[in-house]
Coordinates of C-alpha atoms and ligand atoms in Angstrom, one line a residue:
X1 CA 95.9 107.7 138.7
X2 CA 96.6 104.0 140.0
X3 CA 99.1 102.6 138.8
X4 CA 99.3 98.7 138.8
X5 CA 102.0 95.6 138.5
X6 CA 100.3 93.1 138.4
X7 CA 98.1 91.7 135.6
X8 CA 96.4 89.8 137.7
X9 CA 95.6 93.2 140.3
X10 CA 94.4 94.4 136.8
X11 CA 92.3 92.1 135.8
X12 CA 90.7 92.0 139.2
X13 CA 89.9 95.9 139.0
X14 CA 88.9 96.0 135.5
X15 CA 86.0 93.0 136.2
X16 CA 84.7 95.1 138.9
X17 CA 84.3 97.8 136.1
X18 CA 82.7 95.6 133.6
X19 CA 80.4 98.4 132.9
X20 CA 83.1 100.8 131.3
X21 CA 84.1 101.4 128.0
X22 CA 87.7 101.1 128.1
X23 CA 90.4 103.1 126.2
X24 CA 94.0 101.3 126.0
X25 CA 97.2 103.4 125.0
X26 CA 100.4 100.8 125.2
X27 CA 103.2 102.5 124.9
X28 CA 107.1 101.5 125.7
X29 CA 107.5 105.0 128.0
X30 CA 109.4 108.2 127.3
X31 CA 106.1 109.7 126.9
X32 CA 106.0 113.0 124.5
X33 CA 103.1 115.0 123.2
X34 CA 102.2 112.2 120.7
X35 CA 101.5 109.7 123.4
X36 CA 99.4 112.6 125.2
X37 CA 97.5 113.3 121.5
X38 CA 96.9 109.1 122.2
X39 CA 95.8 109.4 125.6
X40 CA 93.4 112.6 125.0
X41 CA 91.7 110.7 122.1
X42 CA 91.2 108.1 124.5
X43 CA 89.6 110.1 127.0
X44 CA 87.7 111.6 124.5
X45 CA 85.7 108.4 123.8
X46 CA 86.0 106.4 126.6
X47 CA 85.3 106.1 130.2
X48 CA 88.3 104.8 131.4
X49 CA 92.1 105.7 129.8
X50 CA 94.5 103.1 130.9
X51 CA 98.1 103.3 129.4
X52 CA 101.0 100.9 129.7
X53 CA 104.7 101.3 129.9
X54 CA 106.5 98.3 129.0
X55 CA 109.8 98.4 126.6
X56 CA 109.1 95.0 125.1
X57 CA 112.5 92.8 124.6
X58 CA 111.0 91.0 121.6
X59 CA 110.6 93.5 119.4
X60 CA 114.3 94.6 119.3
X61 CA 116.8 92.8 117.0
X62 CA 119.7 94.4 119.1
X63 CA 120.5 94.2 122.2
X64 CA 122.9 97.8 122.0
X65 CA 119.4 99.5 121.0
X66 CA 116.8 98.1 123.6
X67 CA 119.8 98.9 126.4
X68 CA 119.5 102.4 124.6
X69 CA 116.0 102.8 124.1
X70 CA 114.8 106.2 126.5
X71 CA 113.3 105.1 130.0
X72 CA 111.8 108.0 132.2
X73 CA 109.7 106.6 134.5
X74 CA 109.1 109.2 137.1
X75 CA 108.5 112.0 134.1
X76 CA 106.3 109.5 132.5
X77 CA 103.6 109.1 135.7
X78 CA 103.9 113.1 135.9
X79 CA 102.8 113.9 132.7
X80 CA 100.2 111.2 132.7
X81 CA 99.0 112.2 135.9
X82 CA 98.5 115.5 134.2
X83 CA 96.7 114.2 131.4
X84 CA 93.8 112.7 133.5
X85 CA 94.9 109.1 132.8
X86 CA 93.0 107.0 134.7
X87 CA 95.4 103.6 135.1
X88 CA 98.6 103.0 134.4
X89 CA 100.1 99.7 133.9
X90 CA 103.4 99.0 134.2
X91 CA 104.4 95.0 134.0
X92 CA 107.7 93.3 134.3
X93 CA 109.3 90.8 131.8
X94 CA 108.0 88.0 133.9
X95 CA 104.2 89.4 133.9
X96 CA 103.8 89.5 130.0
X97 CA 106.1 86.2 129.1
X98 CA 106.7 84.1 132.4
X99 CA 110.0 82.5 131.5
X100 CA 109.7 82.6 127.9
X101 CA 111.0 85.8 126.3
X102 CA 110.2 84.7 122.6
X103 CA 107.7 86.2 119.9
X104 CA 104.9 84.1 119.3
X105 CA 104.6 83.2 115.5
X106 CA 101.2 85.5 113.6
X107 CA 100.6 85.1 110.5
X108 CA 101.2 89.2 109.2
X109 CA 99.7 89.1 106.0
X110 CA 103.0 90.2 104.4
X111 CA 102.6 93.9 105.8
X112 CA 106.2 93.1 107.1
X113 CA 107.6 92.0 104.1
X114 CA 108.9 95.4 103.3
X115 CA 110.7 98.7 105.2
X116 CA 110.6 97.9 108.8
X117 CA 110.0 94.3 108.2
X118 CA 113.3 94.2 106.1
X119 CA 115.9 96.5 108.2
X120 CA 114.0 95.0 111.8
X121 CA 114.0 91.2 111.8
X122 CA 111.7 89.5 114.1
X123 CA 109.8 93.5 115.0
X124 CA 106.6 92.8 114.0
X125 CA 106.6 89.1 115.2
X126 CA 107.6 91.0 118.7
X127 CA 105.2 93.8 118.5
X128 CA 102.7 91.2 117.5
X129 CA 103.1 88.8 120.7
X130 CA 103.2 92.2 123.1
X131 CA 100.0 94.0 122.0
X132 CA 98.0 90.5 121.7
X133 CA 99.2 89.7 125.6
X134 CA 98.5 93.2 126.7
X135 CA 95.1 93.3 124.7
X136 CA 94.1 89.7 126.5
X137 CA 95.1 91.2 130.1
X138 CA 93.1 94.9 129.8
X139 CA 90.4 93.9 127.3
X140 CA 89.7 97.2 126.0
X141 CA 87.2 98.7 123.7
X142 CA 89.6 100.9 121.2
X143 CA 93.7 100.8 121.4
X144 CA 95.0 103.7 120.4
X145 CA 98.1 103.6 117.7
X146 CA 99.8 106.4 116.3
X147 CA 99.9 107.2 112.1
X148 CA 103.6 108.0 113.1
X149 CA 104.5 103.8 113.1
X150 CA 102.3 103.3 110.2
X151 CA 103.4 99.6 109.4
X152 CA 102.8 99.1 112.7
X153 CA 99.5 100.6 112.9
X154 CA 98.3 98.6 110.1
X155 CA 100.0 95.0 111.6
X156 CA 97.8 95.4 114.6
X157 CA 95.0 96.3 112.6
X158 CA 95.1 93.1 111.0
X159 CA 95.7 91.2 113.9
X160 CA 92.9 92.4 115.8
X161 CA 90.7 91.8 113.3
X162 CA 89.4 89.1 115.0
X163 CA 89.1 90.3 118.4
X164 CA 86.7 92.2 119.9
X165 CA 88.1 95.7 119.6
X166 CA 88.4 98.8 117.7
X167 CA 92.1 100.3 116.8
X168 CA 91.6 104.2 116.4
X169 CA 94.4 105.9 114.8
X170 CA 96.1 109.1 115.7
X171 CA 97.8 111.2 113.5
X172 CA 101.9 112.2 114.0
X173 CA 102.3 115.0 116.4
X174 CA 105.7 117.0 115.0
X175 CA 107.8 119.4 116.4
X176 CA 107.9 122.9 115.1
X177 CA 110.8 122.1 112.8
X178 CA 108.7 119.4 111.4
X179 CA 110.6 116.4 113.0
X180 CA 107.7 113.6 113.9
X181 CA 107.8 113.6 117.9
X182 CA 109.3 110.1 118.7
X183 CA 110.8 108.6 122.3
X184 CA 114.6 108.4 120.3
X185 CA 114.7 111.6 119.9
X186 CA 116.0 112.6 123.3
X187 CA 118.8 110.5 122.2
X188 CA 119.7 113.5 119.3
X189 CA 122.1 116.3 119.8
X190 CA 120.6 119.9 119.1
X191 CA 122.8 119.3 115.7
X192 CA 121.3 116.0 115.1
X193 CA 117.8 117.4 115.7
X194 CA 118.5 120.4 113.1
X195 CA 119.7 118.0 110.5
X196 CA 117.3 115.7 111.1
X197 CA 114.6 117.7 109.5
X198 CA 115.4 116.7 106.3
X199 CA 113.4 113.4 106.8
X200 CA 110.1 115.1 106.7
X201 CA 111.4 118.1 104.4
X202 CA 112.2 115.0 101.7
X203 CA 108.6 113.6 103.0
X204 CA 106.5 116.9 101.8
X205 CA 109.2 117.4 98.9
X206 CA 107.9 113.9 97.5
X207 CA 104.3 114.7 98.1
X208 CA 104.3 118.2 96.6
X209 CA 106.1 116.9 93.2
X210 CA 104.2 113.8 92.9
X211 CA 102.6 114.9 89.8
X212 CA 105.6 116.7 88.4
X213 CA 108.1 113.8 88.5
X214 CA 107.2 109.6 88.7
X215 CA 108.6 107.7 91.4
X216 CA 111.6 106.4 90.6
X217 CA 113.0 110.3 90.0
X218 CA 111.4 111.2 93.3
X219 CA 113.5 108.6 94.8
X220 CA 116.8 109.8 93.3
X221 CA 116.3 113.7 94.1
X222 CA 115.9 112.3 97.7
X223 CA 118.7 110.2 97.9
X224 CA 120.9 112.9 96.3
X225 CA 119.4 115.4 99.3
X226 CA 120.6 112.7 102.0
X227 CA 124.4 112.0 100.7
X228 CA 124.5 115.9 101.4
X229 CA 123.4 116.1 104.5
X230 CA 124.8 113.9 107.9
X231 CA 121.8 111.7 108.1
X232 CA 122.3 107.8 106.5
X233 CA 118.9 107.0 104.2
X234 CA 117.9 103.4 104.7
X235 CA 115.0 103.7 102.8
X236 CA 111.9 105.8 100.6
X237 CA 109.2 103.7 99.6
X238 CA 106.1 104.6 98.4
X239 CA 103.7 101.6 99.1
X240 CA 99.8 101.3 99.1
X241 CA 98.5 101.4 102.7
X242 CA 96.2 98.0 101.7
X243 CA 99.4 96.2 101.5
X244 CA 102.1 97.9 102.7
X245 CA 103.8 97.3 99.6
X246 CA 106.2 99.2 97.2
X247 CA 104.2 100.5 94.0
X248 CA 106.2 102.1 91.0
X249 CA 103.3 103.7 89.8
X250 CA 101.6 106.7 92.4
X251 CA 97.9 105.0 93.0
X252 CA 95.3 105.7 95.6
X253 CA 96.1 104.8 99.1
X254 CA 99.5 105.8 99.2
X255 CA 102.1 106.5 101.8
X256 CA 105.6 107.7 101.4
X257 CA 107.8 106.1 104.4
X258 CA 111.1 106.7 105.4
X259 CA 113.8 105.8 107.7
X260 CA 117.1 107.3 108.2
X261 CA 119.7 106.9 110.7
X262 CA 121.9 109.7 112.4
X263 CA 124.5 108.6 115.0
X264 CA 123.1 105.6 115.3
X265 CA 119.2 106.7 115.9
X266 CA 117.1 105.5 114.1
X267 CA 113.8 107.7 113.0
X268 CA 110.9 106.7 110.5
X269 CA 108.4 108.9 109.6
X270 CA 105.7 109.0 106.6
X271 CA 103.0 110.7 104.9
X272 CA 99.6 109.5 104.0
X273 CA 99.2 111.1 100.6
X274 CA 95.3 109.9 99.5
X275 CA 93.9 107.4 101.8
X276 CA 90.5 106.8 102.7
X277 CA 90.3 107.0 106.2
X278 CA 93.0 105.0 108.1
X279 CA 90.2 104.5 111.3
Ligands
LIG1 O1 104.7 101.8 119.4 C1 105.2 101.3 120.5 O2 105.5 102.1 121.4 C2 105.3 99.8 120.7 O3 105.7 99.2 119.5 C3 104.1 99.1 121.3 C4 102.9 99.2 120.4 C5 103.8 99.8 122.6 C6 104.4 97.7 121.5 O4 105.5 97.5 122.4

């Protein structure tokens, strides 16, 4: 695996590879099984896998949870190595934004307006500006996302829709327990990690009473769940996936998203109840 610095070293390599149909899997680091389900699908359909690592300032609305966000480096390029990944890029501040360390204003359609929008200021606006730089420096054919960061998924989606790409979709990986794997949560203690099952627990509760009860009941039975157990509940919304908007009625195209904090980590997860295909 060669692992690069410089965008411009990139760039350079990648135009005497024209030929190749490139797979891109950006990723901020602390690399787990769902980054590997990313980088396998990749390999799977391309001729050339090139990840990045990069924990992206602009995308954080506090400055307490980038210092805390997981870094591994040297475990990162192991297990990559294992996985066959062909490049690995790893930038600095100063490769991706020069001396400007702002988001760049997109227009998101309103898939922000709700959930991770609402509780992360400014996210998508930083996700938004990261992806579009990286995506301009490796030029790829498919970027691989992950269903886990659904919001997300769909936000880059739309951005992209006018560049020459495809965004394939992966679905969650999850821990025996059920817990959706996620970077953060190395952070949790074994305790945390026990109670933290009730996210996706109150995830497939929703989803196998959704003809039983209507939303608004759902909601309460899962609030009620959460005030007994050590997990904070910042949200349950069921939204359409077309708009990433809250419905009151169940429809076609739903998700049910959460997000719930336990000593101070944050973890989101969701469930994709009767979408057409998300690729
Ligand atoms: O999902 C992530 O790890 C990040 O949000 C991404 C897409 C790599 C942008 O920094």
């Amino acid at each position: 695996m060669k692992i690069i610095k410089k965008k411009s070293e990139l760039k350079e390599l990648l135009y005497s590879l024209s030929n190749q149909k490139i797979g891109f899997v950006p990723t901020m680091g602390a690399l787990h099984a769902g980054h590997i389900s990313l980088i396998k699908a990749s390999k799977s359909r391309c001729d050339l896998t090139i990840c990045s690592i990069y924990v992206n300032p602009t995308q954080f609305s506090s400055q307490k949870d980038l210092r805390n966000y997981p870094t591994d480096a040297k475990k990162d390029i192991k297990l990559l190595k294992k996985h066959h990944c062909d490049i690995l890029f790893i930038p600095n501040d100063f490769e991706l934004y020069e001396n400007n360390l702002k988001s760049n204003e997109f227009d998101l359609n309103n898939f922000d307006k709700f959930m991770e929008g609402e509780y992360r200021p400014g996210h998508f606006q930083g996700v938004a500006t990261v992806v579009t730089k990286l995506f301009k420096i490796v030029s790829p054919d498919i970027a691989f996302f992950g269903e886990k960061d659904l919001q997300q998924l769909i936000i880059i989606k739309y951005i992209s829709k006018e560049l020459d790409l495809k965004i394939v979709s992966v679905p969650t990986v999850r821990e025996k327990n059920g817990i959706a794997l996620s970077s953060r949560n190395i952070n949790l203690t074994k305790d945390s990690f026990k109670s933290a099952t009730i996210i996706f627990e109150s995830l497939c509760y929703c989803r196998d009473h959704i003809n039983k009860y209507d939303i608004v009941t759902l909601k309460n039975k899962v609030k009620k769940l959460f005030e007994s157990s050590k997990l904070n509940l910042e949200y349950l919304e069921f939204v359409s996936i077309k708009t990433m908007h809250p419905v009151d009625v169940i429809c076609d195209n739903l998700a049910i998203c959460i997000a719930a904090t336990i000593e101070n980590i944050r973890l989101i997860d969701n469930i994709i109840i009767n979408a057409e295909e998300t690729n």
